[in-house]
Every structure is written in C-alpha cells, then in structure tokens.
C-alpha cells in the first residue's frame, strides 16, 4: 500500500461506489457517490484534485455534479457508471434520462454522447471505453458504440 485516502475530509454526499483515476501529474480523480433519499438512490459525481502529494492526503479541491435536467436535477440524477476517455473527458451514464453524457473540467454538462431515445437504452449502468468503443451495460445487455474521443468537443 502506498497511501491511504480519508474520504471523510471531502464531506461527500453519500457513500462512494466507484473511483476513476484521471491524471497522475495533478493527482486528479473522479468519485461516484450514491445516497438514499426516501425510497430512491440518487447520485453525486465529484472531481477531486489533491493540492499536494502526501501519503495521507487532506488538502483537496473539489467540484461536484448532481445532474442537469429537470426543475430539480439532483432529485432525479441516478448515475450508475463513470469513465474517462484519452482526453480526460468524463463520461457518465444517467439511468433516469437513459443516456450517456460528457462533462467538462468544471463538472458542467456539455454534450449528449448516447441518447436513449436514439438507441433504445432502458437503464444504462456501468460504462467503459476500450479500443475506441464505448461499452454500456444496459439492463440485460451490453451495447457497444464506436467512440472517437477527438470528436467530443468540450468547450
């Protein structure tokens, strides 16, 4: 073990479900957290930048994303998967709106990548990019799309 991370210093909304490491130079990573609200499980995605390298990190910059659709986005945002492409664009699945979208470095919605209405997605879950393809676990199937990271223009 090379280090221990105490996520409580981030004061996350919910418990961590998955983490993706983005950039070694900046110690940048993304955490998907889920929390319980009534009978629903909702999501928050955090982009975390460790300010300086240390064995027990306690000093972070943190940005968050809790959805971008509807009157109250955070009360409908159910994310079941995150990944990052070769250009460090963060992609996330949105089970409520049946899509996969891209975020910019400020954790703001920038682009639909895959729309459920175009591809008949039912409930997109875990996602990954492998060999220039976006893999989406959707209900009882895996759907594979051609993916070119250079075509995702994030402004």
XYZ file of N, CA and C in Angstrom:
465
model
N 0.843 -1.163 0.000
C 0.000 0.000 0.000
C 0.892 1.230 0.000
N 0.574 2.200 -0.878
C 1.400 3.392 -0.969
C 0.785 4.597 -0.276
N -0.520 4.623 -0.099
C -1.138 5.733 0.620
C -2.543 5.347 1.053
N -3.072 6.126 1.967
C -4.435 5.942 2.452
C -5.179 7.243 2.248
N -6.400 7.142 1.742
C -7.201 8.332 1.477
C -8.387 8.349 2.424
N -8.509 9.383 3.205
C -9.644 9.547 4.103
C -10.676 10.406 3.389
N -11.681 9.759 2.805
C -12.674 10.480 2.018
C -13.594 11.341 2.862
N -13.591 11.159 4.179
C -14.455 11.983 5.019
C -14.055 13.457 4.965
N -12.782 13.753 4.653
C -12.368 15.160 4.553
C -13.033 15.844 3.352
N -13.515 15.043 2.389
C -14.222 15.609 1.240
C -15.672 15.949 1.577
N -16.152 15.407 2.697
C -17.550 15.565 3.090
C -18.479 15.172 1.938
N -18.355 13.929 1.453
C -19.153 13.528 0.285
C -20.627 13.357 0.625
N -21.465 13.605 -0.353
C -22.895 13.367 -0.231
C -23.138 11.917 -0.629
N -23.194 11.022 0.346
C -23.392 9.611 0.061
C -22.122 8.809 0.225
N -22.235 7.530 -0.095
C -21.083 6.644 0.027
C -20.499 6.351 -1.353
N -19.170 6.265 -1.439
C -18.504 6.022 -2.720
C -18.879 4.675 -3.320
N -19.152 4.687 -4.617
C -19.441 3.450 -5.352
C -18.296 3.081 -6.270
N -17.709 4.077 -6.905
C -16.573 3.801 -7.774
C -15.686 5.028 -7.879
N -14.436 4.772 -8.236
C -13.445 5.840 -8.372
C -12.697 5.605 -9.673
N -12.441 6.682 -10.415
C -11.568 6.588 -11.584
C -10.434 7.580 -11.414
N -9.262 7.133 -11.736
C -8.057 7.954 -11.653
C -7.871 8.625 -12.996
N -7.667 9.929 -13.007
C -7.637 10.653 -14.266
C -6.235 11.081 -14.668
N -5.490 11.685 -13.756
C -4.235 12.295 -14.159
C -3.227 12.232 -13.019
N -2.094 11.580 -13.267
C -1.064 11.424 -12.234
C -0.368 12.740 -11.923
N -0.177 13.588 -12.918
C 0.548 14.837 -12.701
C -0.185 15.746 -11.722
N -1.491 15.739 -11.791
C -2.273 16.616 -10.931
C -2.935 15.876 -9.772
N -2.767 14.556 -9.687
C -3.467 13.744 -8.693
C -4.969 14.026 -8.769
N -5.516 13.853 -9.962
C -6.911 14.148 -10.253
C -7.687 12.844 -10.350
N -8.820 12.766 -9.657
C -9.653 11.581 -9.749
C -11.119 11.945 -9.604
N -11.963 11.021 -9.994
C -13.407 11.223 -10.008
C -14.048 10.141 -9.145
N -15.005 10.533 -8.297
C -15.677 9.597 -7.402
C -17.181 9.656 -7.661
N -17.786 8.494 -7.859
C -19.237 8.389 -7.967
C -19.773 7.972 -6.605
N -20.622 8.813 -6.015
C -21.240 8.515 -4.719
C -22.744 8.368 -4.910
N -23.330 7.482 -4.113
C -24.787 7.316 -4.138
C -25.317 7.514 -2.733
N -26.476 8.141 -2.643
C -27.091 8.368 -1.341
C -28.570 8.024 -1.419
N -29.123 7.762 -0.263
C -30.515 7.331 -0.156
C -31.386 8.544 0.179
N -32.437 8.769 -0.612
C -33.399 9.834 -0.348
C -34.788 9.226 -0.485
N -35.445 9.008 0.648
C -36.720 8.303 0.618
C -36.492 6.875 0.144
N -37.198 6.482 -0.888
C -37.016 5.130 -1.434
C -36.091 5.125 -2.654
N -35.502 6.262 -2.969
C -34.647 6.385 -4.149
C -33.175 6.444 -3.771
N -32.334 5.918 -4.666
C -30.902 6.107 -4.574
C -30.515 7.136 -5.614
N -29.932 8.247 -5.184
C -29.529 9.314 -6.088
C -28.012 9.416 -6.092
N -27.482 10.243 -6.997
C -26.046 10.240 -7.241
C -25.424 11.624 -7.177
N -24.135 11.625 -6.883
C -23.289 12.806 -6.986
C -21.954 12.336 -7.557
N -21.422 13.093 -8.503
C -20.092 12.803 -9.043
C -19.168 13.917 -8.578
N -18.034 13.547 -7.997
C -17.055 14.521 -7.530
C -15.799 14.443 -8.389
N -15.266 15.593 -8.742
C -13.947 15.696 -9.361
C -13.038 16.252 -8.275
N -12.020 15.492 -7.922
C -11.175 15.845 -6.786
C -9.742 16.004 -7.259
N -9.121 17.088 -6.816
C -7.733 17.378 -7.143
C -6.985 17.539 -5.830
N -6.043 16.636 -5.597
C -5.228 16.744 -4.386
C -4.251 17.895 -4.589
N -4.232 18.850 -3.689
C -3.407 20.046 -3.866
C -1.913 19.769 -3.814
N -1.510 18.844 -2.992
C -0.099 18.448 -2.978
C -0.011 16.980 -2.630
N 0.997 16.336 -3.165
C 1.156 14.902 -2.927
C 1.613 14.670 -1.490
N 0.888 13.815 -0.811
C 1.242 13.445 0.551
C 0.727 12.034 0.803
N 1.307 11.333 1.762
C 0.917 9.945 1.988
C -0.485 9.821 2.575
N -0.936 10.789 3.364
C -2.301 10.808 3.889
C -2.929 12.132 3.467
N -3.476 12.188 2.252
C -3.967 13.447 1.714
C -5.125 14.028 2.526
N -5.023 15.323 2.785
C -6.098 16.016 3.498
C -6.454 17.339 2.831
N -5.708 17.725 1.820
C -5.891 19.027 1.200
C -6.364 18.849 -0.244
N -7.652 19.149 -0.520
C -8.243 18.866 -1.814
C -8.985 20.075 -2.371
N -9.053 20.132 -3.699
C -10.032 20.964 -4.400
C -11.114 20.006 -4.860
N -12.368 20.402 -4.741
C -13.469 19.504 -5.068
C -14.539 20.240 -5.853
N -14.983 19.606 -6.948
C -16.125 20.089 -7.723
C -17.122 18.948 -7.789
N -18.418 19.261 -7.911
C -19.396 18.185 -7.936
C -20.418 18.390 -9.042
N -21.090 17.295 -9.375
C -22.143 17.287 -10.386
C -23.281 16.427 -9.866
N -24.511 16.978 -9.918
C -25.682 16.245 -9.443
C -26.808 16.290 -10.464
N -26.456 16.243 -11.732
C -27.471 16.226 -12.784
C -27.684 17.601 -13.385
N -28.331 17.607 -14.545
C -28.552 18.890 -15.232
C -29.922 18.993 -15.873
N -30.791 18.008 -15.658
C -32.089 18.025 -16.329
C -33.223 18.166 -15.314
N -34.305 18.775 -15.735
C -35.489 18.909 -14.892
C -35.430 20.126 -13.991
N -36.505 20.348 -13.264
C -36.601 21.505 -12.372
C -35.644 21.359 -11.190
N -35.531 20.174 -10.659
C -34.632 19.897 -9.540
C -33.723 18.730 -9.924
N -32.631 19.008 -10.664
C -31.803 17.935 -11.222
C -31.307 16.918 -10.202
N -30.906 17.368 -9.016
C -30.335 16.435 -8.040
C -31.363 15.432 -7.525
N -32.644 15.769 -7.614
C -33.666 14.840 -7.117
C -34.033 13.772 -8.138
N -33.375 13.781 -9.294
C -33.643 12.795 -10.339
C -32.381 12.122 -10.868
N -31.219 12.545 -10.414
C -29.967 12.078 -11.003
C -29.559 10.721 -10.438
N -29.647 9.700 -11.284
C -29.234 8.347 -10.913
C -28.153 7.915 -11.897
N -26.924 7.968 -11.439
C -25.774 7.587 -12.255
C -25.279 6.231 -11.774
N -25.039 5.348 -12.727
C -24.561 4.013 -12.371
C -23.201 3.700 -12.965
N -22.617 4.665 -13.680
C -21.306 4.411 -14.262
C -20.605 5.680 -14.689
N -19.283 5.706 -14.495
C -18.445 6.802 -14.954
C -17.195 6.222 -15.598
N -16.648 6.951 -16.544
C -15.360 6.588 -17.125
C -14.735 7.851 -17.696
N -13.515 7.741 -18.149
C -12.806 8.886 -18.716
C -12.149 8.439 -20.016
N -12.163 9.325 -21.024
C -11.530 8.965 -22.296
C -10.082 9.447 -22.317
N -9.400 9.234 -23.434
C -7.971 9.566 -23.527
C -7.700 11.063 -23.409
N -8.720 11.897 -23.622
C -8.575 13.344 -23.481
C -9.028 13.835 -22.107
N -9.234 12.909 -21.188
C -9.685 13.196 -19.828
C -11.079 13.812 -19.765
N -11.907 13.546 -20.761
C -13.320 13.924 -20.725
C -14.041 12.905 -19.862
N -14.817 13.384 -18.905
C -15.558 12.488 -18.015
C -16.893 12.152 -18.658
N -17.186 10.869 -18.772
C -18.466 10.397 -19.282
C -19.231 9.763 -18.133
N -20.555 9.920 -18.140
C -21.373 9.303 -17.101
C -22.660 8.770 -17.700
N -23.173 7.709 -17.093
C -24.468 7.177 -17.506
C -25.543 7.791 -16.622
N -26.684 8.075 -17.211
C -27.822 8.640 -16.476
C -29.005 7.698 -16.673
N -29.312 6.918 -15.633
C -30.370 5.911 -15.739
C -31.750 6.548 -15.827
N -31.934 7.705 -15.221
C -33.241 8.366 -15.250
C -33.591 8.829 -16.658
N -32.641 9.476 -17.312
C -32.891 10.015 -18.654
C -32.353 9.117 -19.765
N -31.907 7.905 -19.399
C -31.485 6.860 -20.333
C -30.471 7.358 -21.361
N -29.330 7.857 -20.874
C -28.330 8.397 -21.792
C -26.932 8.299 -21.185
N -25.945 8.583 -22.024
C -24.565 8.752 -21.592
C -24.153 10.144 -22.050
N -23.573 10.914 -21.124
C -23.232 12.310 -21.398
C -21.789 12.603 -21.044
N -21.316 13.770 -21.503
C -19.957 14.223 -21.225
C -19.996 15.476 -20.355
N -18.993 15.583 -19.480
C -18.823 16.748 -18.608
C -17.522 17.449 -18.950
N -17.485 18.759 -18.723
C -16.222 19.477 -18.885
C -15.450 19.466 -17.571
N -14.318 20.139 -17.539
C -13.460 20.115 -16.350
C -14.055 20.887 -15.172
N -15.109 21.662 -15.420
C -15.810 22.351 -14.336
C -17.016 21.564 -13.845
N -17.140 20.310 -14.308
C -18.237 19.411 -13.934
C -19.590 19.950 -14.386
N -19.613 20.548 -15.560
C -20.844 21.038 -16.169
C -21.176 20.169 -17.376
N -22.481 19.887 -17.559
C -22.941 19.114 -18.712
C -22.510 19.823 -19.991
N -21.968 19.055 -20.922
C -21.545 19.644 -22.183
C -22.142 18.972 -23.409
N -22.387 17.668 -23.357
C -22.811 17.027 -24.596
C -23.453 15.668 -24.331
N -24.528 15.391 -25.090
C -25.054 14.028 -25.132
C -24.073 13.203 -25.948
N -23.690 12.045 -25.454
C -22.831 11.137 -26.204
C -23.693 10.046 -26.826
N -24.584 9.470 -26.018
C -25.529 8.458 -26.490
C -26.884 8.790 -25.872
N -27.886 8.918 -26.716
C -29.232 9.221 -26.238
C -30.080 7.953 -26.232
N -30.806 7.731 -25.145
C -31.665 6.563 -25.044
C -32.750 6.540 -26.095
N -33.243 7.706 -26.469
C -34.297 7.738 -27.487
C -33.761 7.358 -28.860
N -32.480 7.614 -29.115
C -31.880 7.240 -30.402
C -31.502 5.762 -30.454
N -31.124 5.190 -29.310
C -30.596 3.829 -29.302
C -31.398 2.874 -28.419
N -32.547 3.299 -27.945
C -33.449 2.448 -27.171
C -32.797 1.884 -25.907
N -32.004 2.721 -25.221
C -31.438 2.308 -23.945
C -32.545 2.274 -22.900
N -32.494 1.281 -22.017
C -33.513 1.171 -20.976
C -33.039 1.738 -19.645
N -31.852 1.340 -19.217
C -31.316 1.785 -17.937
C -29.797 1.652 -17.966
N -29.110 2.619 -18.610
C -27.656 2.496 -18.728
C -26.978 2.496 -17.365
N -26.055 1.554 -17.204
C -25.349 1.398 -15.940
C -23.860 1.618 -16.113
N -23.043 0.653 -15.707
C -21.593 0.800 -15.837
C -21.183 1.043 -17.295
N -20.182 1.896 -17.464
C -19.687 2.227 -18.805
C -18.166 2.144 -18.811
N -17.605 1.934 -19.993
C -16.154 1.882 -20.148
C -15.804 2.193 -21.589
N -14.596 2.689 -21.776
C -14.069 2.900 -23.131
C -12.920 1.923 -23.311
N -13.003 1.151 -24.400
C -11.975 0.163 -24.691
C -11.846 0.043 -26.204
N -10.627 0.168 -26.720
C -10.350 0.045 -28.153
C -11.265 0.924 -29.007
N -11.364 2.195 -28.648
C -12.175 3.167 -29.388
C -13.652 2.788 -29.472
N -14.140 2.114 -28.450
C -15.550 1.784 -28.348
C -16.046 2.124 -26.944
N -17.254 2.634 -26.872
C -17.915 2.897 -25.612
C -18.805 1.707 -25.293
N -18.553 1.052 -24.188
C -19.307 -0.118 -23.750
C -20.294 0.344 -22.688
N -21.561 0.030 -22.877
C -22.602 0.430 -21.942
C -23.373 -0.814 -21.503
N -23.373 -1.071 -20.200
C -24.207 -2.143 -19.665
C -25.604 -1.557 -19.512
N -26.569 -2.146 -20.224
C -27.932 -1.618 -20.247
C -28.912 -2.731 -19.928
N -29.475 -2.687 -18.737
C -30.421 -3.715 -18.276
C -29.805 -5.096 -18.432
N -30.253 -5.870 -19.410
C -29.778 -7.243 -19.572
C -28.908 -7.433 -20.809
N -28.311 -6.351 -21.281
C -27.468 -6.450 -22.464
C -26.284 -5.499 -22.350
N -25.288 -5.714 -23.193
C -24.175 -4.783 -23.318
C -24.260 -4.194 -24.713
N -24.286 -2.878 -24.780
C -24.379 -2.174 -26.056
C -23.025 -1.521 -26.315
N -22.504 -1.692 -27.528
C -21.175 -1.180 -27.867
C -21.305 -0.166 -28.999
N -20.721 1.018 -28.780
C -20.764 2.104 -29.760
C -19.346 2.469 -30.177
N -19.178 2.844 -31.455
C -17.896 3.416 -31.861
C -17.731 4.732 -31.116
N -16.518 5.003 -30.646
C -16.280 6.215 -29.870
C -14.957 6.821 -30.291
N -15.000 8.074 -30.689
C -13.793 8.809 -31.033
C -13.692 9.988 -30.079
N -12.756 9.913 -29.161
C -12.600 10.954 -28.138
C -12.337 12.326 -28.758
N -11.710 12.350 -29.921
C -11.394 13.632 -30.553
C -12.620 14.297 -31.156
N -13.709 13.558 -31.310
C -14.945 14.145 -31.835
C -15.802 14.755 -30.733
N -15.462 14.495 -29.482
C -16.196 15.076 -28.355
C -15.555 16.409 -28.030
N -16.117 17.466 -28.567
C -15.578 18.796 -28.334
C -16.231 19.375 -27.088
N -15.415 19.620 -26.076
C -15.900 20.179 -24.817
C -15.405 21.624 -24.742
N -16.335 22.554 -24.694
C -15.968 23.973 -24.637
C -16.125 24.503 -23.239
